[in-house]
PDB file of C-alpha atoms and ligand atoms in Angstrom:
ATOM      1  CA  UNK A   1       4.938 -21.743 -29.999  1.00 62.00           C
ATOM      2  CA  UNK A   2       1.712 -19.669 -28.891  1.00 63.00           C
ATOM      3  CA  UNK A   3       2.975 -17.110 -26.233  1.00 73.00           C
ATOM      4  CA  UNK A   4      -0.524 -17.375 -24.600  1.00 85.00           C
ATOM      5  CA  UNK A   5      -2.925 -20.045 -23.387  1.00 87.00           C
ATOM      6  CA  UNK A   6      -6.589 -19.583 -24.808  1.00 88.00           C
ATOM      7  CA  UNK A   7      -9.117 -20.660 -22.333  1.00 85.00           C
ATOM      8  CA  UNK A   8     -12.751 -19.525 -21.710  1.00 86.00           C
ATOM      9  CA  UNK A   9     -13.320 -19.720 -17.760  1.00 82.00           C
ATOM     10  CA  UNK A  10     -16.393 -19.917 -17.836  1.00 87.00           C
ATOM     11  CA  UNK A  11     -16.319 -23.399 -20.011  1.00 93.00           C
ATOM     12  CA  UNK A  12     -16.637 -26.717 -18.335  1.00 95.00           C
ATOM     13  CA  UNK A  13     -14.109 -28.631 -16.837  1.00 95.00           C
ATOM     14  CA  UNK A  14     -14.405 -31.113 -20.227  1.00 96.00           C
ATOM     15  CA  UNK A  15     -14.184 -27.922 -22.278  1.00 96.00           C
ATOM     16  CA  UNK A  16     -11.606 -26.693 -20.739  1.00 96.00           C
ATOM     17  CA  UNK A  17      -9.795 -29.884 -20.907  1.00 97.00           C
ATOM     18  CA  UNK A  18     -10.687 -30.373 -24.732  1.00 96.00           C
ATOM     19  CA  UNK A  19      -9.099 -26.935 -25.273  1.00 95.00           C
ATOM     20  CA  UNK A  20      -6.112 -27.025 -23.185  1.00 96.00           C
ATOM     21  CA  UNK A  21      -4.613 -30.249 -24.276  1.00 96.00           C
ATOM     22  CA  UNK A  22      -4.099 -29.480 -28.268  1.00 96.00           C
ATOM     23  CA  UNK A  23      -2.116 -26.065 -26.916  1.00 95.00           C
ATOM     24  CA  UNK A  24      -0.292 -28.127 -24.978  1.00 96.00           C
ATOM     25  CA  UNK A  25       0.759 -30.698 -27.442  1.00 96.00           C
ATOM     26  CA  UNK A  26       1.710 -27.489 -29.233  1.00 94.00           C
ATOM     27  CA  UNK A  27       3.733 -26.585 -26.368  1.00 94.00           C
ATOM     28  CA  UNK A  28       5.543 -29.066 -26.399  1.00 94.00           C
ATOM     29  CA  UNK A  29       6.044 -29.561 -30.356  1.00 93.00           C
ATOM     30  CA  UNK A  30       9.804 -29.626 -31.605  1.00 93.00           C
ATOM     31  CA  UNK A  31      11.218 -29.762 -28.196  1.00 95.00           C
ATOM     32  CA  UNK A  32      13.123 -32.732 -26.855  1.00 94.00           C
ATOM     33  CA  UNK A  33      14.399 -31.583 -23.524  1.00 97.00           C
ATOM     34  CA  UNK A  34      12.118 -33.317 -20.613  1.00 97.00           C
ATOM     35  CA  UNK A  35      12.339 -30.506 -18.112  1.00 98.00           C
ATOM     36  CA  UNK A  36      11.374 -27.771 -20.415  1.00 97.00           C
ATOM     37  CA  UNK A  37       8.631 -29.715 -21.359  1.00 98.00           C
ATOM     38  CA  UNK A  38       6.965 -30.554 -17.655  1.00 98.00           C
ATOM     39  CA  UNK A  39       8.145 -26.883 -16.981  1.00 98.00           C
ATOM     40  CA  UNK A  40       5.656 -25.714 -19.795  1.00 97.00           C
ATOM     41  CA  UNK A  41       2.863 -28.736 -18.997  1.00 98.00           C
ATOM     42  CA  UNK A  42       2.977 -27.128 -15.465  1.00 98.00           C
ATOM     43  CA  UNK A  43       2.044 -23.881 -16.045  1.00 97.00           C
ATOM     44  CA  UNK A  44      -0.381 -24.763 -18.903  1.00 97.00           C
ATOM     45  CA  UNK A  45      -2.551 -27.071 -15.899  1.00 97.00           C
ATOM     46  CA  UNK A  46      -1.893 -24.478 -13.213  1.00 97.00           C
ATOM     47  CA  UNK A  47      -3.567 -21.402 -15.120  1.00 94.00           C
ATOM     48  CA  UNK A  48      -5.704 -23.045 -17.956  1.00 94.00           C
ATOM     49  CA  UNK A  49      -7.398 -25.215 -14.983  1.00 96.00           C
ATOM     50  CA  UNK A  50      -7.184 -22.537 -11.989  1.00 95.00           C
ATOM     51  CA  UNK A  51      -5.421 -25.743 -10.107  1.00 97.00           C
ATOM     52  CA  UNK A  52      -4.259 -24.684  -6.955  1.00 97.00           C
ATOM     53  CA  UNK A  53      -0.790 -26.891  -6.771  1.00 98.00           C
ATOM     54  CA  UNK A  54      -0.009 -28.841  -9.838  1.00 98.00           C
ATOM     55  CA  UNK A  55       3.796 -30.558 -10.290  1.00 98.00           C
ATOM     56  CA  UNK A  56       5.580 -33.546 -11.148  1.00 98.00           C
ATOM     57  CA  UNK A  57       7.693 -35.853  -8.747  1.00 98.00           C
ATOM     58  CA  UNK A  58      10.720 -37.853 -11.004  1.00 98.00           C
ATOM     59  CA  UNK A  59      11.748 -41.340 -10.042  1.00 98.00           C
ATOM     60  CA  UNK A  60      15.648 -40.836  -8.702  1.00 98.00           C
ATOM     61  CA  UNK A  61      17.162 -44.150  -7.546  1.00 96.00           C
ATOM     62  CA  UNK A  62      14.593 -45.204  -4.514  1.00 95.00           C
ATOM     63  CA  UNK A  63      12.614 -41.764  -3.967  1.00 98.00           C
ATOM     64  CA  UNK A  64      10.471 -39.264  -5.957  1.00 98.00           C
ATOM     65  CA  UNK A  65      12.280 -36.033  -6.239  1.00 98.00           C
ATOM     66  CA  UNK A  66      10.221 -32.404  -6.649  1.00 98.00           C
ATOM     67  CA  UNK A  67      10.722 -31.632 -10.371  1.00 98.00           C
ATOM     68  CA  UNK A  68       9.191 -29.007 -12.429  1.00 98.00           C
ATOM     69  CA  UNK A  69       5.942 -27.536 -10.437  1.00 98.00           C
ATOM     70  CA  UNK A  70       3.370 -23.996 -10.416  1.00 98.00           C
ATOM     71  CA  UNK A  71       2.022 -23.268  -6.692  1.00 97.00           C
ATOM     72  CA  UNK A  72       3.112 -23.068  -3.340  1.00 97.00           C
ATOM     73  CA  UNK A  73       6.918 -24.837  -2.031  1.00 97.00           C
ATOM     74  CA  UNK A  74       6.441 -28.425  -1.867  1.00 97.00           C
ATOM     75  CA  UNK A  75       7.567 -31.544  -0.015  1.00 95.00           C
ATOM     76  CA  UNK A  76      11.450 -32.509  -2.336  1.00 97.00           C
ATOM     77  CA  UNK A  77      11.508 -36.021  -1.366  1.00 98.00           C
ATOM     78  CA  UNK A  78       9.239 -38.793  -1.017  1.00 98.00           C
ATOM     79  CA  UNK A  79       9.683 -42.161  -0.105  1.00 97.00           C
ATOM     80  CA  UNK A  80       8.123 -45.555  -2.153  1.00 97.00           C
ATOM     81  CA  UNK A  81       4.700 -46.273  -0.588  1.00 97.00           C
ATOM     82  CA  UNK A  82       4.374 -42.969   1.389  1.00 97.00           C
ATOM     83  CA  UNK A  83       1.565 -40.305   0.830  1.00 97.00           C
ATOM     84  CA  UNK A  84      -0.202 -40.082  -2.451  1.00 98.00           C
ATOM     85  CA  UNK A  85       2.303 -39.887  -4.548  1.00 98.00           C
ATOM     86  CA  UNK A  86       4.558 -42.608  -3.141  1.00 98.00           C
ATOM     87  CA  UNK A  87       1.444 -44.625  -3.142  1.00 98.00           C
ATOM     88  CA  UNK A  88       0.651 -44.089  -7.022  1.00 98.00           C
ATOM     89  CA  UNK A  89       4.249 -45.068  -7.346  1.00 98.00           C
ATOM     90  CA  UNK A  90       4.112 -48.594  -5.467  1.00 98.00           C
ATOM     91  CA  UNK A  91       1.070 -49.534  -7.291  1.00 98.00           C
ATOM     92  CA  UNK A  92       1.514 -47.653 -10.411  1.00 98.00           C
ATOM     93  CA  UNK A  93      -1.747 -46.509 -11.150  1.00 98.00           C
ATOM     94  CA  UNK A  94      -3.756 -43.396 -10.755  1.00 98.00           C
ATOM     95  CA  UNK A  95      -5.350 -42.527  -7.171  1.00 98.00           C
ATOM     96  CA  UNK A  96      -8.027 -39.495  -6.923  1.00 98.00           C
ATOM     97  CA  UNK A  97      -8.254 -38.754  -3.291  1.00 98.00           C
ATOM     98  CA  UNK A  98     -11.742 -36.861  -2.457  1.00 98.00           C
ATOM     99  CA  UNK A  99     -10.572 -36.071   1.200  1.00 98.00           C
ATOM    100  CA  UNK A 100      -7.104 -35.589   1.701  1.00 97.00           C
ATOM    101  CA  UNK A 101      -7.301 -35.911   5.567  1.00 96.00           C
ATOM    102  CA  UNK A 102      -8.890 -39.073   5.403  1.00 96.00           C
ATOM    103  CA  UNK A 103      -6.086 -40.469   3.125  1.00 96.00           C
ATOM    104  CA  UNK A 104      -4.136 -42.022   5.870  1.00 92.00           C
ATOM    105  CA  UNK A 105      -0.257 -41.297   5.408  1.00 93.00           C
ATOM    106  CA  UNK A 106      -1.099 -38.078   3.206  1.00 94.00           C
ATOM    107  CA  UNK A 107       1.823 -36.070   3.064  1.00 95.00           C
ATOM    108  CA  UNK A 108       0.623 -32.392   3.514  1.00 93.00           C
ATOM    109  CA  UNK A 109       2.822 -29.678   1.623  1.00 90.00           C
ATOM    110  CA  UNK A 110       0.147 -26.927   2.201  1.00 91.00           C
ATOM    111  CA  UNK A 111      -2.595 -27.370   4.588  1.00 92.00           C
ATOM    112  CA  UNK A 112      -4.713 -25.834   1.940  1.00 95.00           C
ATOM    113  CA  UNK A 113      -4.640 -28.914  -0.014  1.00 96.00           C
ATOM    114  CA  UNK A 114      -8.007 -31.089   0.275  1.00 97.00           C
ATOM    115  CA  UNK A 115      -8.599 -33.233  -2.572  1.00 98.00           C
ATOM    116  CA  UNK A 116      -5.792 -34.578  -5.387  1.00 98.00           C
ATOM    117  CA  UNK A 117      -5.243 -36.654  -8.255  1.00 98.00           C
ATOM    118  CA  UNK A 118      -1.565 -38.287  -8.883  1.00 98.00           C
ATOM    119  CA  UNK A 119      -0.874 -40.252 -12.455  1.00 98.00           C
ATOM    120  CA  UNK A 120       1.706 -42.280 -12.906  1.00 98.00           C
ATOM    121  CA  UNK A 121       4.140 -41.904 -16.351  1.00 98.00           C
ATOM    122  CA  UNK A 122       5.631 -44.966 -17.598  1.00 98.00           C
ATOM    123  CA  UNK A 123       9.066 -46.290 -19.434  1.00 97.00           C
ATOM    124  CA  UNK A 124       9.816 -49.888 -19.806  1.00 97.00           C
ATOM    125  CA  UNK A 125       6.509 -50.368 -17.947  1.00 96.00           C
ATOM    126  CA  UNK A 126       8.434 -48.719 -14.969  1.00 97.00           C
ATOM    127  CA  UNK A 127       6.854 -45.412 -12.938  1.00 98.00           C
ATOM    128  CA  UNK A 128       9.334 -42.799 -13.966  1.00 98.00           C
ATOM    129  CA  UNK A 129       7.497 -39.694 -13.202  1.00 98.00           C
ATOM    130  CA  UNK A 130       4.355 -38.719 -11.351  1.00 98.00           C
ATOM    131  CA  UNK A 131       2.018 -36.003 -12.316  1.00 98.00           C
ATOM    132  CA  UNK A 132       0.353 -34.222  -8.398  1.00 98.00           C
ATOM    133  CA  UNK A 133      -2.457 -31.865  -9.060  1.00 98.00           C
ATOM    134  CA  UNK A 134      -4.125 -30.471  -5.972  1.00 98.00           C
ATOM    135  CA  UNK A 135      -6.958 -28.138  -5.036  1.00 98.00           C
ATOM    136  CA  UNK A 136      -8.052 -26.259  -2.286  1.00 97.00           C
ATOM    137  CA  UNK A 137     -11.601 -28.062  -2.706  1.00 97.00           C
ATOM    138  CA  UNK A 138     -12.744 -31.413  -1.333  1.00 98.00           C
ATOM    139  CA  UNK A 139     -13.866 -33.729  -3.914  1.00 98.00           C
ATOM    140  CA  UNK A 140     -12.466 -31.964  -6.757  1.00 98.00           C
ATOM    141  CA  UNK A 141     -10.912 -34.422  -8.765  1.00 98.00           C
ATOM    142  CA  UNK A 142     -12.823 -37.420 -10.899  1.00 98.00           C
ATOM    143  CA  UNK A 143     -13.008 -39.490 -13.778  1.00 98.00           C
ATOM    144  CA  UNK A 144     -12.772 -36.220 -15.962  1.00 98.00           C
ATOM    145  CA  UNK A 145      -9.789 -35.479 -15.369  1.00 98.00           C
ATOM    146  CA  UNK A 146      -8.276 -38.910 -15.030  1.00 98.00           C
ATOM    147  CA  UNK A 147      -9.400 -39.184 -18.608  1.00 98.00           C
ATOM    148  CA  UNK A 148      -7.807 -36.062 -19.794  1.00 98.00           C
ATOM    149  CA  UNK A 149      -4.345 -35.886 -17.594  1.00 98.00           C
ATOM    150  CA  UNK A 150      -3.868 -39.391 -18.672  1.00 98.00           C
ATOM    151  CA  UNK A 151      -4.049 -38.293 -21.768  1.00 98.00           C
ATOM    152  CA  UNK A 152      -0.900 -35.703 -20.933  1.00 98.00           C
ATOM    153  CA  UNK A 153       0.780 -38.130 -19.045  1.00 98.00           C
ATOM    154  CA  UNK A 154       0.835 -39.898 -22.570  1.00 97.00           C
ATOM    155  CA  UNK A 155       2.298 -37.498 -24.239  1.00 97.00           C
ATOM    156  CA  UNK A 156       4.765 -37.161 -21.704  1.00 97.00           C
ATOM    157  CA  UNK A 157       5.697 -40.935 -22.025  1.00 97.00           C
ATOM    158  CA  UNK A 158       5.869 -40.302 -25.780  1.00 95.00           C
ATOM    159  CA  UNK A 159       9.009 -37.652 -25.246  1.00 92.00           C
ATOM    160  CA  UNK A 160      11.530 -39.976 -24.030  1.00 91.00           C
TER     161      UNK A 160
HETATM  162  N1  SME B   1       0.281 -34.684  -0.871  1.00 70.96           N
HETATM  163  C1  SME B   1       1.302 -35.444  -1.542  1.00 70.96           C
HETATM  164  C2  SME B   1       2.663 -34.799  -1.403  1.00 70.96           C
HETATM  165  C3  SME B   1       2.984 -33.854  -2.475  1.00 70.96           C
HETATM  166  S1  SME B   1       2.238 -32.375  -2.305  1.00 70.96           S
HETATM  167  O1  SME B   1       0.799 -32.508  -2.330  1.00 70.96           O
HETATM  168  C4  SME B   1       2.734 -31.302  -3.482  1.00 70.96           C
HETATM  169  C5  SME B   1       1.339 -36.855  -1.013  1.00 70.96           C
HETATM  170  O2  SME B   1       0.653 -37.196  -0.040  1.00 70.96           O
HETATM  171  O3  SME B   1       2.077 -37.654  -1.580  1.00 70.96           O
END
């Protein structure tokens, strides 16, 4: 395992992406336990992107419980059909909110938050995990990085 991310800052979100996501797969390589892994996949987002809140939120019984995250303390439980996340859950498919405040029901951890992406994960075509990233900028998130954190919410549906 590399003890170091390599990413230019200065590279474009894409190259940034393109860069990130074999070190992560190399993160990840060899190890089976789930919680390591979104542990590692975390951090990796959080400092190879500069992301201001990035976790994931696991499907217990009939909530989404705070699991492995990099940023400020966060919301631990949310509810099917509330906020983003309990939103991506419901419908089970990836929402990129530009404006957080005009999101109505958004759930706000940190009132720096202003624009997120959630992604769903999927076993047995069930939502079993959800991937929040969040940044302190409106408008932050688009079809980039659906394209490249679906990717990582791939390989997360791959480990179990
Ligand atoms: N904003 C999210 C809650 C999670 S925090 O952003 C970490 C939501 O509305 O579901």
């Amino acid at each position: 395992m590399a003890e170091e991310l390599i990413i230019s800052q200065s590279a474009s979100k894409t190259e940034k992406y393109e860069s990130l996501i074999p070190q992560i797969e190399g993160l990840i390589y060899g190890e089976t336990d789930l919680v390591a892994n979104l542990a590692n996949i975390a951090s990796a987002l959080k400092y190879g992107m500069d992301f201001f809140w990035v976790g994931f939120y696991l499907v217990k019984d009939d909530e989404l419980v705070l699991g492995p995250f990099q940023g400020p303390i966060a919301c631990t439980r949310i509810r099917k059909g509330k906020g983003v996340c309990g939103t991506t859950w419901e419908k089970a498919e990836t929402i990129i909110v530009e404006d957080v405040d005009q999101f109505p029901g958004h759930i706000a951890c940190s009132s720096d938050s202003k624009s997120e992406i959630v992604l769903p994960a999927f076993k047995n075509n069930e939502v079993f995990l959800l991937l929040d990233v969040d940044s302190t900028q409106i408008a932050d998130f688009d079809e980039t990085d659906k394209h490249f954190l679906s990717r990582i919410m791939k390989l997360i549906e791959g480990m179990v």
